[in-house]
Coordinates of C-alpha atoms and ligand atoms in Angstrom, one line a residue:
M905 CA 106.3 134.7 47.5
S906 CA 109.5 132.8 47.1
D907 CA 111.7 132.9 44.0
D908 CA 109.8 130.0 42.4
G909 CA 106.5 131.5 43.1
K910 CA 105.5 129.4 46.1
K911 CA 103.7 131.1 49.0
I912 CA 106.0 131.3 52.0
I913 CA 104.5 130.2 55.3
E914 CA 106.0 130.5 58.7
L915 CA 105.7 127.4 60.9
P916 CA 106.6 127.2 64.7
Y917 CA 108.9 124.6 66.1
S918 CA 106.0 122.4 67.1
L919 CA 102.3 122.5 66.3
T920 CA 99.2 120.3 66.2
V921 CA 97.9 118.7 63.1
R922 CA 94.8 120.9 63.5
E923 CA 96.8 124.1 63.7
L924 CA 98.9 123.1 60.7
A925 CA 95.7 122.5 58.7
V926 CA 94.5 126.0 59.4
L927 CA 97.9 127.4 58.4
V928 CA 98.0 125.5 55.1
D929 CA 94.3 126.3 54.5
N930 CA 93.4 122.6 54.2
S931 CA 91.2 120.2 56.1
P932 CA 92.9 118.3 59.0
I933 CA 92.0 115.1 57.2
Q934 CA 93.9 116.3 54.1
V935 CA 96.9 117.0 56.4
I936 CA 96.5 113.6 58.0
K937 CA 96.4 111.9 54.6
V938 CA 99.6 113.7 53.5
L939 CA 101.3 112.6 56.8
M940 CA 100.1 109.1 56.3
A941 CA 101.5 109.0 52.7
N942 CA 104.8 110.0 54.3
G943 CA 104.6 107.2 56.9
V944 CA 103.6 109.4 59.8
M945 CA 100.4 108.3 61.7
A946 CA 99.2 111.4 63.5
S947 CA 95.8 112.2 65.0
I948 CA 94.2 115.6 64.8
N949 CA 95.5 117.0 68.2
Q950 CA 98.9 115.4 68.0
Q951 CA 101.9 117.7 68.1
I952 CA 104.3 117.4 65.1
D953 CA 107.6 119.1 64.8
F954 CA 108.7 121.7 62.3
D955 CA 110.4 119.2 60.0
T956 CA 107.4 117.0 59.7
A957 CA 105.0 120.0 59.2
A958 CA 107.4 121.4 56.6
V959 CA 107.1 118.2 54.5
V960 CA 103.3 118.5 54.5
A961 CA 103.4 122.2 53.7
T962 CA 105.8 121.6 50.8
E963 CA 103.6 118.9 49.4
L964 CA 100.6 121.3 49.6
G965 CA 102.5 123.8 47.5
F966 CA 103.9 126.1 50.2
E967 CA 107.4 127.1 51.0
P968 CA 107.8 126.6 54.8
Q969 CA 110.0 128.7 57.0
L970 CA 110.7 128.5 60.6
E971 CA 108.7 131.1 62.6
Q972 CA 111.1 133.9 63.8
T973 CA 109.1 135.1 66.7
E974 CA 109.4 132.1 69.0
D975 CA 109.2 134.2 72.2
E976 CA 105.9 135.6 71.2
V977 CA 103.3 133.7 73.1
K978 CA 100.1 133.2 71.2
E979 CA 97.1 133.9 73.4
V980 CA 95.0 131.2 72.1
G981 CA 93.3 129.9 75.2
E982 CA 90.5 131.1 77.3
V983 CA 90.9 132.3 80.9
P984 CA 89.1 129.7 83.1
L985 CA 85.7 130.7 84.4
W986 CA 86.7 130.7 88.0
R987 CA 89.5 133.1 87.3
R988 CA 87.2 135.4 85.4
L989 CA 84.8 135.3 88.4
I990 CA 87.6 136.4 90.8
E991 CA 88.6 139.1 88.3
D992 CA 85.0 140.4 88.6
E993 CA 85.2 140.7 92.4
D994 CA 85.6 144.1 94.0
P995 CA 89.4 144.5 94.2
A996 CA 89.0 145.9 97.7
L997 CA 87.7 142.6 98.9
L998 CA 90.5 140.5 97.4
E999 CA 93.1 138.8 99.7
N1000 CA 96.2 136.8 98.9
R1001 CA 95.6 133.1 98.8
P1002 CA 98.0 130.1 98.5
P1003 CA 99.0 129.4 94.9
I1004 CA 97.5 126.3 93.3
V1005 CA 100.2 124.3 91.5
T1006 CA 99.8 121.5 89.1
I1007 CA 102.6 119.3 87.8
L1008 CA 102.6 118.4 84.2
G1009 CA 105.1 116.7 81.9
H1010 CA 105.9 113.8 79.6
V1011 CA 105.2 110.3 80.8
D1012 CA 108.0 108.9 83.0
H1013 CA 109.7 112.2 83.5
G1014 CA 109.0 112.0 87.2
K1015 CA 105.7 113.8 88.0
T1016 CA 104.4 111.3 90.5
T1017 CA 107.8 111.0 92.2
L1018 CA 108.2 114.7 92.4
L1019 CA 104.7 115.2 93.9
D1020 CA 105.4 112.5 96.5
A1021 CA 108.8 114.0 97.3
I1022 CA 107.3 117.5 97.8
R1023 CA 104.5 116.0 100.0
H1024 CA 107.2 114.6 102.3
T1025 CA 109.0 118.0 102.7
D1026 CA 106.0 119.2 104.7
V1027 CA 107.2 119.3 108.3
A1028 CA 104.1 121.1 109.4
G1029 CA 102.0 118.1 108.3
G1030 CA 103.9 115.9 110.7
E1031 CA 103.6 118.4 113.6
A1032 CA 99.9 118.7 113.1
G1033 CA 99.6 114.9 113.5
G1034 CA 97.7 112.9 111.0
I1035 CA 99.2 111.7 107.8
T1036 CA 98.4 113.3 104.5
Q1037 CA 95.9 111.2 102.5
H1038 CA 95.8 110.8 98.8
I1039 CA 92.9 112.9 97.9
G1040 CA 94.1 114.3 94.6
A1041 CA 95.4 117.5 96.1
Y1042 CA 97.4 118.5 99.1
Q1043 CA 98.8 121.6 100.8
I1044 CA 102.2 122.1 102.3
E1045 CA 103.7 124.9 104.4
R1046 CA 106.9 126.7 103.3
N1047 CA 108.3 129.8 105.1
K1048 CA 104.9 130.0 106.9
R1049 CA 103.1 130.2 103.6
L1050 CA 100.9 127.5 102.1
I1051 CA 101.2 126.0 98.6
T1052 CA 98.5 123.8 97.2
F1053 CA 99.5 121.0 94.8
M1054 CA 97.0 119.3 92.6
D1055 CA 97.4 116.0 90.8
T1056 CA 96.5 116.0 87.1
P1057 CA 93.1 114.5 87.4
G1058 CA 92.6 110.9 86.4
H1059 CA 94.7 109.4 83.7
A1060 CA 97.5 111.8 83.0
A1061 CA 97.8 110.3 79.6
F1062 CA 94.8 112.1 78.2
T1063 CA 95.0 115.4 76.5
S1064 CA 91.8 116.9 77.9
M1065 CA 92.7 115.9 81.5
R1066 CA 96.0 117.7 81.2
A1067 CA 94.2 120.7 79.7
R1068 CA 91.9 120.7 82.7
G1069 CA 94.9 120.3 85.1
A1070 CA 96.3 123.5 83.6
Q1071 CA 92.9 125.2 83.8
G1072 CA 92.6 124.7 87.5
A1073 CA 96.0 126.0 88.4
D1074 CA 97.8 129.3 89.1
I1075 CA 101.2 127.9 88.3
V1076 CA 102.3 124.9 86.2
V1077 CA 105.5 123.0 87.2
L1078 CA 106.6 121.4 84.0
V1079 CA 108.7 118.4 84.7
V1080 CA 111.4 117.6 82.1
A1081 CA 113.8 114.7 82.6
A1082 CA 117.3 116.0 81.9
D1083 CA 118.3 112.7 80.3
D1084 CA 115.4 112.7 77.9
G1085 CA 114.8 116.4 77.2
V1086 CA 111.7 118.0 75.7
M1087 CA 109.3 115.4 74.4
P1088 CA 105.8 115.5 72.8
Q1089 CA 103.8 115.7 76.0
T1090 CA 106.2 118.4 77.3
R1091 CA 105.3 120.6 74.3
E1092 CA 101.6 119.7 74.8
A1093 CA 101.7 120.6 78.5
A1094 CA 103.5 123.9 77.7
N1095 CA 100.8 124.7 75.2
H1096 CA 98.0 123.9 77.7
A1097 CA 99.7 126.2 80.2
K1098 CA 100.0 128.9 77.5
A1099 CA 96.3 128.4 76.5
A1100 CA 95.1 128.8 80.1
Q1101 CA 97.5 131.7 80.6
V1102 CA 99.2 130.1 83.5
P1103 CA 102.9 130.8 84.3
V1104 CA 105.3 127.8 83.9
I1105 CA 108.3 126.8 86.1
V1106 CA 110.5 124.1 84.7
A1107 CA 111.7 121.4 87.1
L1108 CA 114.6 119.9 85.2
N1109 CA 114.5 116.4 86.9
K1110 CA 116.7 113.4 87.1
I1111 CA 119.9 115.5 87.3
D1112 CA 121.4 112.6 89.3
K1113 CA 121.5 110.5 86.2
P1114 CA 124.9 110.2 84.5
D1115 CA 123.4 110.9 81.1
A1116 CA 121.6 114.0 82.2
N1117 CA 122.3 116.8 79.7
L1118 CA 121.1 120.1 81.3
E1119 CA 122.4 122.3 78.5
L1120 CA 120.7 120.3 75.8
A1121 CA 117.4 120.3 77.7
K1122 CA 117.6 124.1 78.2
R1123 CA 118.3 124.6 74.5
Q1124 CA 115.2 122.5 73.7
L1125 CA 113.1 124.5 76.2
S1126 CA 114.2 127.8 74.6
E1127 CA 113.0 126.3 71.3
I1128 CA 109.5 125.9 72.6
G1129 CA 109.4 129.4 74.0
L1130 CA 110.5 128.6 77.6
T1131 CA 113.9 130.3 77.6
P1132 CA 115.7 129.9 81.0
D1133 CA 116.1 133.2 82.9
E1134 CA 119.9 132.6 83.0
W1135 CA 119.8 132.9 79.2
D1136 CA 117.8 136.1 79.5
G1137 CA 114.5 134.4 79.1
D1138 CA 111.7 134.6 81.6
T1139 CA 111.3 131.0 82.6
I1140 CA 112.7 129.8 85.9
V1141 CA 114.4 126.4 85.4
V1142 CA 115.2 124.5 88.6
P1143 CA 117.4 121.5 88.4
V1144 CA 116.0 118.8 90.7
S1145 CA 116.3 115.1 91.5
A1146 CA 112.9 113.8 92.8
T1147 CA 114.4 110.5 93.9
K1148 CA 117.5 112.0 95.6
K1149 CA 115.3 114.9 97.0
Q1150 CA 117.7 117.5 95.6
G1151 CA 116.6 121.0 94.6
L1152 CA 113.2 120.7 96.1
E1153 CA 113.7 123.7 98.4
D1154 CA 114.8 125.8 95.3
L1155 CA 111.7 124.6 93.5
L1156 CA 109.4 125.6 96.3
E1157 CA 111.1 129.0 96.6
A1158 CA 110.6 129.5 92.8
I1159 CA 106.9 128.7 93.2
L1160 CA 106.5 131.3 95.9
L1161 CA 108.5 133.9 93.9
V1162 CA 106.2 133.3 90.8
A1163 CA 103.2 133.4 93.1
D1164 CA 104.3 136.8 94.4
N1165 CA 104.7 138.1 90.9
N1166 CA 101.3 137.0 89.8
T1167 CA 99.1 138.3 92.6
I1168 CA 97.1 135.3 93.4
K1169 CA 94.0 136.4 95.1
A1170 CA 90.4 135.5 96.0
N1171 CA 87.5 136.9 98.0
S1172 CA 86.9 134.5 100.9
G1173 CA 83.5 136.2 101.5
G1174 CA 82.5 136.0 97.8
H1175 CA 80.6 133.5 95.8
C1176 CA 82.0 130.0 96.4
I1177 CA 83.3 128.3 93.3
G1178 CA 86.1 125.8 92.6
T1179 CA 87.1 122.6 90.8
V1180 CA 86.4 119.0 91.3
V1181 CA 89.7 117.2 91.7
E1182 CA 88.6 113.6 92.3
A1183 CA 85.3 111.8 92.8
E1184 CA 84.9 108.3 94.0
L1185 CA 81.8 106.2 94.9
R1186 CA 82.2 104.4 98.3
K1187 CA 79.9 101.7 99.3
T1188 CA 79.2 103.0 102.8
T1189 CA 79.2 106.8 102.2
G1190 CA 78.1 107.3 98.6
P1191 CA 80.0 109.9 96.5
M1192 CA 83.2 111.2 98.2
V1193 CA 84.4 114.2 96.2
T1194 CA 87.6 116.1 96.5
L1195 CA 86.9 119.8 95.8
L1196 CA 89.4 122.6 95.5
V1197 CA 87.9 125.9 96.7
Q1198 CA 89.0 128.8 94.4
N1199 CA 86.9 131.6 95.6
G1200 CA 84.6 132.1 98.6
T1201 CA 84.4 129.8 101.6
L1202 CA 82.8 126.4 101.5
K1203 CA 80.8 125.6 104.6
L1204 CA 79.2 122.5 106.1
G1205 CA 75.5 122.6 105.2
D1206 CA 76.1 124.4 101.9
I1207 CA 74.3 123.2 98.8
V1208 CA 76.8 122.3 96.2
V1209 CA 76.2 121.7 92.5
A1210 CA 79.0 119.9 90.6
G1211 CA 78.7 118.4 87.2
E1212 CA 75.4 116.5 87.2
G1213 CA 75.5 116.0 91.0
Y1214 CA 74.2 118.1 93.8
G1215 CA 73.5 117.9 97.5
R1216 CA 73.8 119.5 101.0
L1217 CA 77.3 119.0 102.5
K1218 CA 76.9 116.5 105.3
A1219 CA 80.6 116.2 106.2
M1220 CA 83.9 117.8 105.2
F1221 CA 87.4 116.4 105.7
D1222 CA 90.8 118.0 105.2
Q1223 CA 93.8 116.2 103.7
R1224 CA 94.5 114.5 107.0
S1225 CA 91.0 113.1 107.3
Q1226 CA 90.1 115.5 110.1
R1227 CA 86.6 116.8 110.1
I1228 CA 86.3 120.5 109.3
K1229 CA 83.5 122.9 109.1
E1230 CA 84.7 125.3 106.5
A1231 CA 87.3 125.6 103.7
V1232 CA 88.8 128.9 102.5
P1233 CA 90.3 129.6 99.0
S1234 CA 93.0 127.2 97.7
T1235 CA 92.1 124.5 100.3
P1236 CA 91.4 120.9 99.1
V1237 CA 88.6 119.2 100.9
V1238 CA 86.8 115.9 100.7
V1239 CA 83.0 116.3 100.9
M1240 CA 80.1 114.0 101.5
G1241 CA 76.5 114.6 100.5
L1242 CA 76.4 114.8 96.7
N1243 CA 73.8 112.5 95.1
N1244 CA 75.9 111.9 91.9
L1245 CA 79.5 111.6 90.9
P1246 CA 80.8 114.7 89.1
K1247 CA 83.8 114.4 86.8
A1248 CA 87.3 115.5 87.7
G1249 CA 87.8 118.9 86.2
D1250 CA 84.1 119.9 86.6
L1251 CA 83.5 123.3 88.2
F1252 CA 81.5 123.4 91.4
Q1253 CA 79.4 126.2 92.9
I1254 CA 77.2 126.9 95.8
V1255 CA 73.5 127.6 95.3
G1256 CA 70.8 128.9 97.6
S1257 CA 68.4 126.0 97.6
E1258 CA 68.0 122.4 96.5
K1259 CA 65.4 123.5 94.1
E1260 CA 67.8 125.9 92.4
A1261 CA 70.4 123.0 92.3
R1262 CA 67.9 120.7 90.6
A1263 CA 67.0 123.4 88.1
I1264 CA 70.7 123.9 87.2
I1265 CA 71.2 120.2 86.7
E1266 CA 68.0 119.7 84.7
K1267 CA 69.2 122.5 82.4
R1268 CA 72.7 120.8 82.1
K1269 CA 71.1 117.5 81.2
E1270 CA 68.9 119.1 78.6
E1271 CA 71.8 120.9 77.1
S1272 CA 73.9 117.8 77.0
E1273 CA 71.0 115.9 75.4
S1274 CA 70.3 118.5 72.9
R1275 CA 74.0 118.5 72.0
Q1276 CA 73.7 114.7 71.5
H1277 CA 70.6 115.1 69.4
S1278 CA 72.2 117.7 67.2
K1279 CA 75.2 115.5 66.7
R1280 CA 72.9 112.6 66.0
A1281 CA 71.2 114.7 63.5
T1282 CA 74.4 115.3 61.8
L1283 CA 75.1 111.6 61.7
E1284 CA 71.7 111.0 60.2
E1285 CA 72.5 113.7 57.7
L1286 CA 75.6 111.8 56.9
F1287 CA 73.6 108.7 56.2
A1288 CA 71.3 110.7 54.0
K1289 CA 74.4 111.8 52.1
Y1290 CA 75.5 108.2 51.7
K1291 CA 72.1 107.3 50.5
S1292 CA 71.9 110.1 48.0
G1293 CA 75.4 109.3 46.8
Q1294 CA 77.1 112.5 47.9
T1295 CA 79.5 110.8 50.2
K1296 CA 80.9 107.4 49.3
E1297 CA 83.3 106.6 52.0
L1298 CA 83.1 104.7 55.2
R1299 CA 85.8 106.2 57.4
I1300 CA 87.4 104.1 60.0
I1301 CA 89.7 104.7 62.9
L1302 CA 91.2 101.4 64.0
K1303 CA 92.8 100.6 67.3
A1304 CA 94.3 97.2 68.1
D1305 CA 96.3 95.6 70.9
V1306 CA 99.4 94.8 68.9
Q1307 CA 100.9 95.6 65.5
G1308 CA 100.5 91.9 64.6
S1309 CA 96.7 92.2 64.7
L1310 CA 96.5 95.6 63.0
E1311 CA 98.0 94.4 59.7
P1312 CA 95.6 91.5 59.0
I1313 CA 92.6 93.8 59.9
I1314 CA 93.8 96.5 57.6
N1315 CA 94.3 94.0 54.8
S1316 CA 90.8 92.5 55.4
L1317 CA 89.2 95.9 55.5
E1318 CA 91.0 96.9 52.2
D1319 CA 89.7 93.6 50.7
I1320 CA 86.1 94.4 51.8
G1321 CA 86.6 97.9 50.3
K1322 CA 87.7 96.5 47.0
Q1323 CA 84.5 94.3 46.8
Q1324 CA 82.4 97.4 47.1
K1325 CA 81.4 99.1 43.9
D1326 CA 80.0 102.3 45.3
I1327 CA 81.6 102.9 48.6
N1328 CA 85.2 103.3 49.7
V1329 CA 86.5 102.0 53.0
S1330 CA 89.0 104.5 54.2
I1331 CA 91.2 103.9 57.2
L1332 CA 92.1 107.4 58.5
H1333 CA 94.2 106.3 61.4
A1334 CA 95.4 102.9 62.6
E1335 CA 97.4 102.4 65.7
T1336 CA 98.1 100.1 68.6
G1337 CA 96.7 101.0 72.0
N1338 CA 93.4 101.7 73.7
V1339 CA 90.8 104.0 72.3
T1340 CA 91.6 107.5 73.5
E1341 CA 90.0 110.9 73.5
S1342 CA 92.1 112.0 70.6
D1343 CA 90.7 109.0 68.5
V1344 CA 87.2 110.2 69.4
I1345 CA 88.1 113.8 68.5
L1346 CA 89.5 112.7 65.1
A1347 CA 86.4 110.5 64.5
A1348 CA 84.1 113.4 65.3
A1349 CA 86.0 115.8 63.1
S1350 CA 85.9 113.4 60.2
D1351 CA 82.6 111.6 60.6
A1352 CA 84.4 108.3 61.2
I1353 CA 83.7 105.3 63.3
V1354 CA 86.1 103.9 65.8
F1355 CA 86.7 100.2 65.7
G1356 CA 88.8 98.6 68.4
F1357 CA 90.2 95.1 68.5
N1358 CA 91.2 93.6 71.8
V1359 CA 91.5 97.1 73.3
S1360 CA 89.2 99.0 75.6
A1361 CA 87.9 102.6 75.7
D1362 CA 88.3 104.4 78.9
V1363 CA 85.5 106.3 80.6
S1364 CA 86.6 109.7 79.4
S1365 CA 86.7 108.7 75.7
R1366 CA 83.3 107.0 76.0
R1367 CA 81.8 110.1 77.6
L1368 CA 83.3 112.2 74.8
A1369 CA 81.9 109.7 72.2
D1370 CA 78.5 110.1 73.8
T1371 CA 78.5 113.8 73.7
E1372 CA 80.0 114.0 70.2
G1373 CA 77.8 111.3 68.8
V1374 CA 80.7 109.1 67.8
S1375 CA 80.4 105.3 67.5
I1376 CA 83.0 103.2 69.3
R1377 CA 82.8 99.5 68.5
L1378 CA 85.0 97.1 70.4
Y1379 CA 85.6 93.5 69.3
E1380 CA 87.6 90.5 70.6
I1381 CA 87.0 88.4 67.5
I1382 CA 88.2 89.6 64.1
Y1383 CA 85.5 88.1 62.0
R1384 CA 82.8 89.9 64.1
L1385 CA 84.5 93.2 63.4
M1386 CA 84.6 92.3 59.7
E1387 CA 80.9 91.3 59.8
D1388 CA 80.0 94.6 61.3
V1389 CA 82.0 96.6 58.8
E1390 CA 80.2 94.8 56.1
K1391 CA 76.9 95.4 57.9
A1392 CA 77.9 99.1 58.2
L1393 CA 78.5 99.3 54.5
Q1394 CA 75.1 97.9 53.9
G1395 CA 73.8 100.1 56.6
L1396 CA 75.2 103.1 54.8
L1397 CA 73.0 102.2 51.9
E1398 CA 70.1 101.2 54.0
P1399 CA 70.2 102.0 57.7
E1400 CA 70.4 98.8 59.7
M1401 CA 70.2 97.7 63.3
V1402 CA 73.6 96.8 64.8
E1403 CA 74.9 95.8 68.2
K1404 CA 76.4 98.4 70.4
Q1405 CA 78.5 97.0 73.3
I1406 CA 77.7 98.7 76.5
G1407 CA 79.8 96.8 79.0
R1408 CA 81.8 93.7 79.9
A1409 CA 82.2 91.7 83.1
N1410 CA 84.5 88.9 84.3
V1411 CA 82.9 85.9 85.8
L1412 CA 84.7 85.4 89.2
A1413 CA 82.5 82.8 90.8
I1414 CA 79.5 80.5 90.1
F1415 CA 76.5 80.1 92.4
K1416 CA 73.6 77.6 92.4
V1417 CA 70.3 79.5 92.6
S1418 CA 67.0 77.7 92.6
K1419 CA 64.9 79.6 90.1
H1420 CA 67.3 80.1 87.2
G1421 CA 69.8 77.3 87.7
T1422 CA 73.2 79.0 88.0
A1423 CA 74.2 82.6 88.6
A1424 CA 77.5 84.1 87.6
G1425 CA 79.2 86.3 90.2
C1426 CA 81.0 88.9 88.2
R1427 CA 82.9 92.2 88.3
V1428 CA 82.1 94.8 85.6
I1429 CA 85.4 95.6 84.0
D1430 CA 84.2 98.0 81.4
G1431 CA 81.0 100.1 80.9
E1432 CA 78.0 98.7 82.6
L1433 CA 75.7 95.7 82.7
K1434 CA 72.1 96.4 82.1
R1435 CA 69.2 94.2 83.2
N1436 CA 67.2 94.6 80.0
A1437 CA 70.1 94.3 77.6
H1438 CA 71.4 91.4 75.5
V1439 CA 74.3 89.3 76.8
R1440 CA 76.9 87.2 75.1
V1441 CA 79.0 84.7 77.0
L1442 CA 82.6 84.5 75.8
R1443 CA 85.0 81.7 76.6
D1444 CA 88.6 82.0 75.3
N1445 CA 87.3 84.8 73.1
E1446 CA 84.7 82.5 71.5
A1447 CA 81.0 83.3 71.9
I1448 CA 79.4 80.2 73.4
F1449 CA 76.0 81.8 74.1
T1450 CA 74.0 84.8 73.1
G1451 CA 70.7 85.7 74.7
E1452 CA 69.0 87.8 77.3
M1453 CA 69.6 88.5 81.0
A1454 CA 67.1 86.9 83.4
S1455 CA 68.2 88.7 86.6
L1456 CA 70.8 91.2 87.8
K1457 CA 71.5 91.6 91.5
R1458 CA 73.8 93.6 93.7
E1459 CA 74.0 92.2 97.3
K1460 CA 70.7 90.4 96.8
E1461 CA 68.9 93.5 95.6
D1462 CA 67.5 93.5 92.1
V1463 CA 69.1 96.3 90.1
R1464 CA 68.7 97.8 86.7
N1465 CA 72.3 98.4 86.0
V1466 CA 75.8 97.8 87.4
R1467 CA 78.6 100.1 86.7
E1468 CA 82.3 99.5 86.0
G1469 CA 84.3 98.3 89.0
M1470 CA 81.2 96.9 90.8
E1471 CA 80.4 93.3 91.6
C1472 CA 77.1 91.7 90.8
G1473 CA 75.3 88.4 90.2
A1474 CA 73.7 87.7 86.9
T1475 CA 71.5 84.9 85.5
L1476 CA 70.7 84.4 81.9
K1477 CA 67.6 83.1 80.1
G1478 CA 68.4 79.6 78.8
F1479 CA 72.0 79.4 79.9
S1480 CA 73.6 78.3 83.1
D1481 CA 76.9 76.5 82.2
F1482 CA 79.1 79.4 83.4
E1483 CA 82.7 78.8 84.1
V1484 CA 85.1 81.1 86.1
G1485 CA 87.0 83.1 83.6
D1486 CA 84.1 83.6 81.2
V1487 CA 83.4 87.1 80.0
L1488 CA 79.9 88.5 79.8
E1489 CA 79.5 91.0 77.0
C1490 CA 76.4 93.2 77.4
F1491 CA 75.0 94.9 74.3
V1492 CA 72.0 96.8 73.0
I1493 CA 70.7 96.8 69.5
E1494 CA 70.3 100.1 67.8
K1495 CA 70.2 101.8 64.5
F1496 CA 73.7 102.0 63.0
G1497 CA 75.4 105.2 63.9
G1498 CA 73.1 105.9 66.8
Ligands
GDP818 P1 105.6 110.2 85.8 O1 105.1 109.2 84.7 O2 106.0 111.5 85.2 O3 104.6 110.3 86.9 O4 107.0 109.5 86.3 P2 107.3 108.8 87.6 O5 107.3 109.7 88.8 O6 106.4 107.6 87.7 O7 108.8 108.4 87.4 C1 109.2 107.5 86.3 C2 110.5 106.8 86.6 O8 111.5 107.7 86.8 C3 110.4 106.1 88.0 O9 111.1 104.8 87.8 C4 111.1 107.0 88.9 O10 111.7 106.3 90.0 C5 112.2 107.6 88.0 N1 112.6 108.9 88.5 C6 111.7 110.0 88.9 N2 112.5 111.0 89.3 C7 113.8 110.6 89.2 C8 115.0 111.3 89.5 O11 115.1 112.4 90.0 N3 116.1 110.6 89.3 C9 116.1 109.3 88.8 N4 117.3 108.7 88.6 N5 115.0 108.6 88.5 C10 113.8 109.3 88.7

C-alpha cells in the first residue's frame, strides 16, 4: 500500500491493453473506455507504454510503479508444436540442422530490404546456377553452413501473422531502424519472440542515415529487455545498412553463433512435420504450396495434410525451381498435389494413407464448425439477453477510410442512440483504416459488431470473424450503414433478417450474350461471388439495381462461386445495362448476428 492507501502495482515499460486489464483486475473494455476518455484509441491487443498504462491504473484507484525486473523474461507463450515434437525424439537420433530465421520489425524499418540484401550475399546460389525464386523462404550458404530465412507470411502488418512468423523460427532477427528507434511493432515482435521462446538478434538498420542514433536505440532496446551484450546484456546487436549492404557478414555470423548456442536439431528419419510458408492457386497446376520442413524428410509421393488440404505430392521444387525428390529439415520446398489451399502458418504433416488424411480433415472441419456453432450460440444468447433486458447496448467498432467520414458517422450513430429509449449505442473503437484482425478480436471479446465504411476486410480478418462468430459489415454508402444500425437495434429487440455482404467484383468488360442480354466480365476484388446469392450493382457508389444472379461462369464453365482475385462472367435477372467501372456487390440474407 502507498501512503495514501492506494494499492501499488508494478507495470512494465510496455504492455497490451489485455495485459493491463488483468493487472488492474478490470475488463479490457473498461480499460479501453478509460483510455478513450483520455483521448487514446487502443484496441485490445495494442501495446501501450508505461505512461499511458499508468494513467489508466491511477484512474482505477492504483498507484502505478515501473516494474523493476525488466530483464526477467516472462514465459507467457507456448512452445510451438513442431518444436515439442522434436523434443520428444530420441536424442541419439537428432542431428544439427540449419537454423530457421525470420525477420520481424516495425513497418518501414527495412525488413524487406534486408531479406533481399541477404539473399544476394549467397554466392553458392550463383554457382549452382538458377536464380532464387520468391517462394516465401530461402536458404543461403555461409562458411559452408546453411541458414534458412523465412518471410513473415502474408501481410506483415497483422499481429497473428507476426506471431506465426516467430512460431515457425529458431531465431528472430529484429530489425530496428537506427533513425527511428524502438516502435510499437518492435515491442510487439519482441513479445512474440519471447512468447515463442525464440532468441532475438537485433539488426540495427539504416546506420548510413545522418540522423541514425545508435546509442538512443540501444537504450530503448534495453528498456524492452533486449540489453545489448556490450552493455552486459545478452542480446547481440549488429549495426547494418541494408541498402549499403554493410554489416551483413556480421549479422550472418551472429546468426550462426546464436544457432550454435541453441542446439538446433531434428531427426531427418523421424515423423515429417513443418510449416506452410505460402500457398497460391495457379490456373494450370492447382495449389502450389511452399512448405518448410522442420523434422523428418519430405519425399515425392508422400501424402501431406496441411490445414484443410491434403494430397499425394506429385512434384517438388527447390528455391531455384529445380525438381527435387526429397527435402531434409530446414529446407523450403514448393509442392504440387494438394487439393485445397492451406493458410500460411498452418502446420503440415505426413500421413500413411489418403483415407487417414480425409479423416483428419473431416475432424478439423467438424471442430471448426462446432467452434462456430458454439460462438453462434453465444451470439444468440446475447440476443436473448437483449430481449430479456439484461443487456441494453449495441456495441460497435467502426472503421472508415478517412477521418472526415468517421466524424459524421459517429455523430449520426450517437443521434440514433439518443432516439432509442431502451438501448444504448456504444462505439467501442473508431479508427481509420481497413478492418484488421485486432478489430475482430476486440469485437469478439466485447460482443460488438464491426461496421466499415469505404474500407475492406482482408482475408485473415474475415476468417477470424468466421471462426469467432463476429459480424463484419462493410458499406460504401453512409445511409445504408445507418439503416442497418437501425435495423440492428430493432433486430436486438426482435431478431430480423439482414444483408451480409460476401463479395465484390469490378466490372472490367461487357459482353453481348444471347440468352440473358448482357454479361459483365468482372474480377472479384473481395470475398467471393456466389451463383445463388443476391447482387447489387453500384455505379459511383449509388445502387442502381438490386436483384439476383442469372448465371456465373468461369471460362465458359458454369460455376457456383468465384473467389477473390479470379475473373468471371456474370448475368443478372432483369438487368443488363452494365458499364465498365460498375461494382457488383454480392450478398446473402441471414438472421442478424448470424
Ligand atoms: P519494411 O516495411 O520493414 O519491409 O521496410 P522496407 O524494406 O520496405 O524499407 C523501408 C524503406 O527504408 C525503403 O524505402 C528502403 O529503401 C529504406 N531502407 C531500408 N534499409 C535501409 C538502410 O539501411 N538505409 C537507408 N538509408 N534506407 C533503408
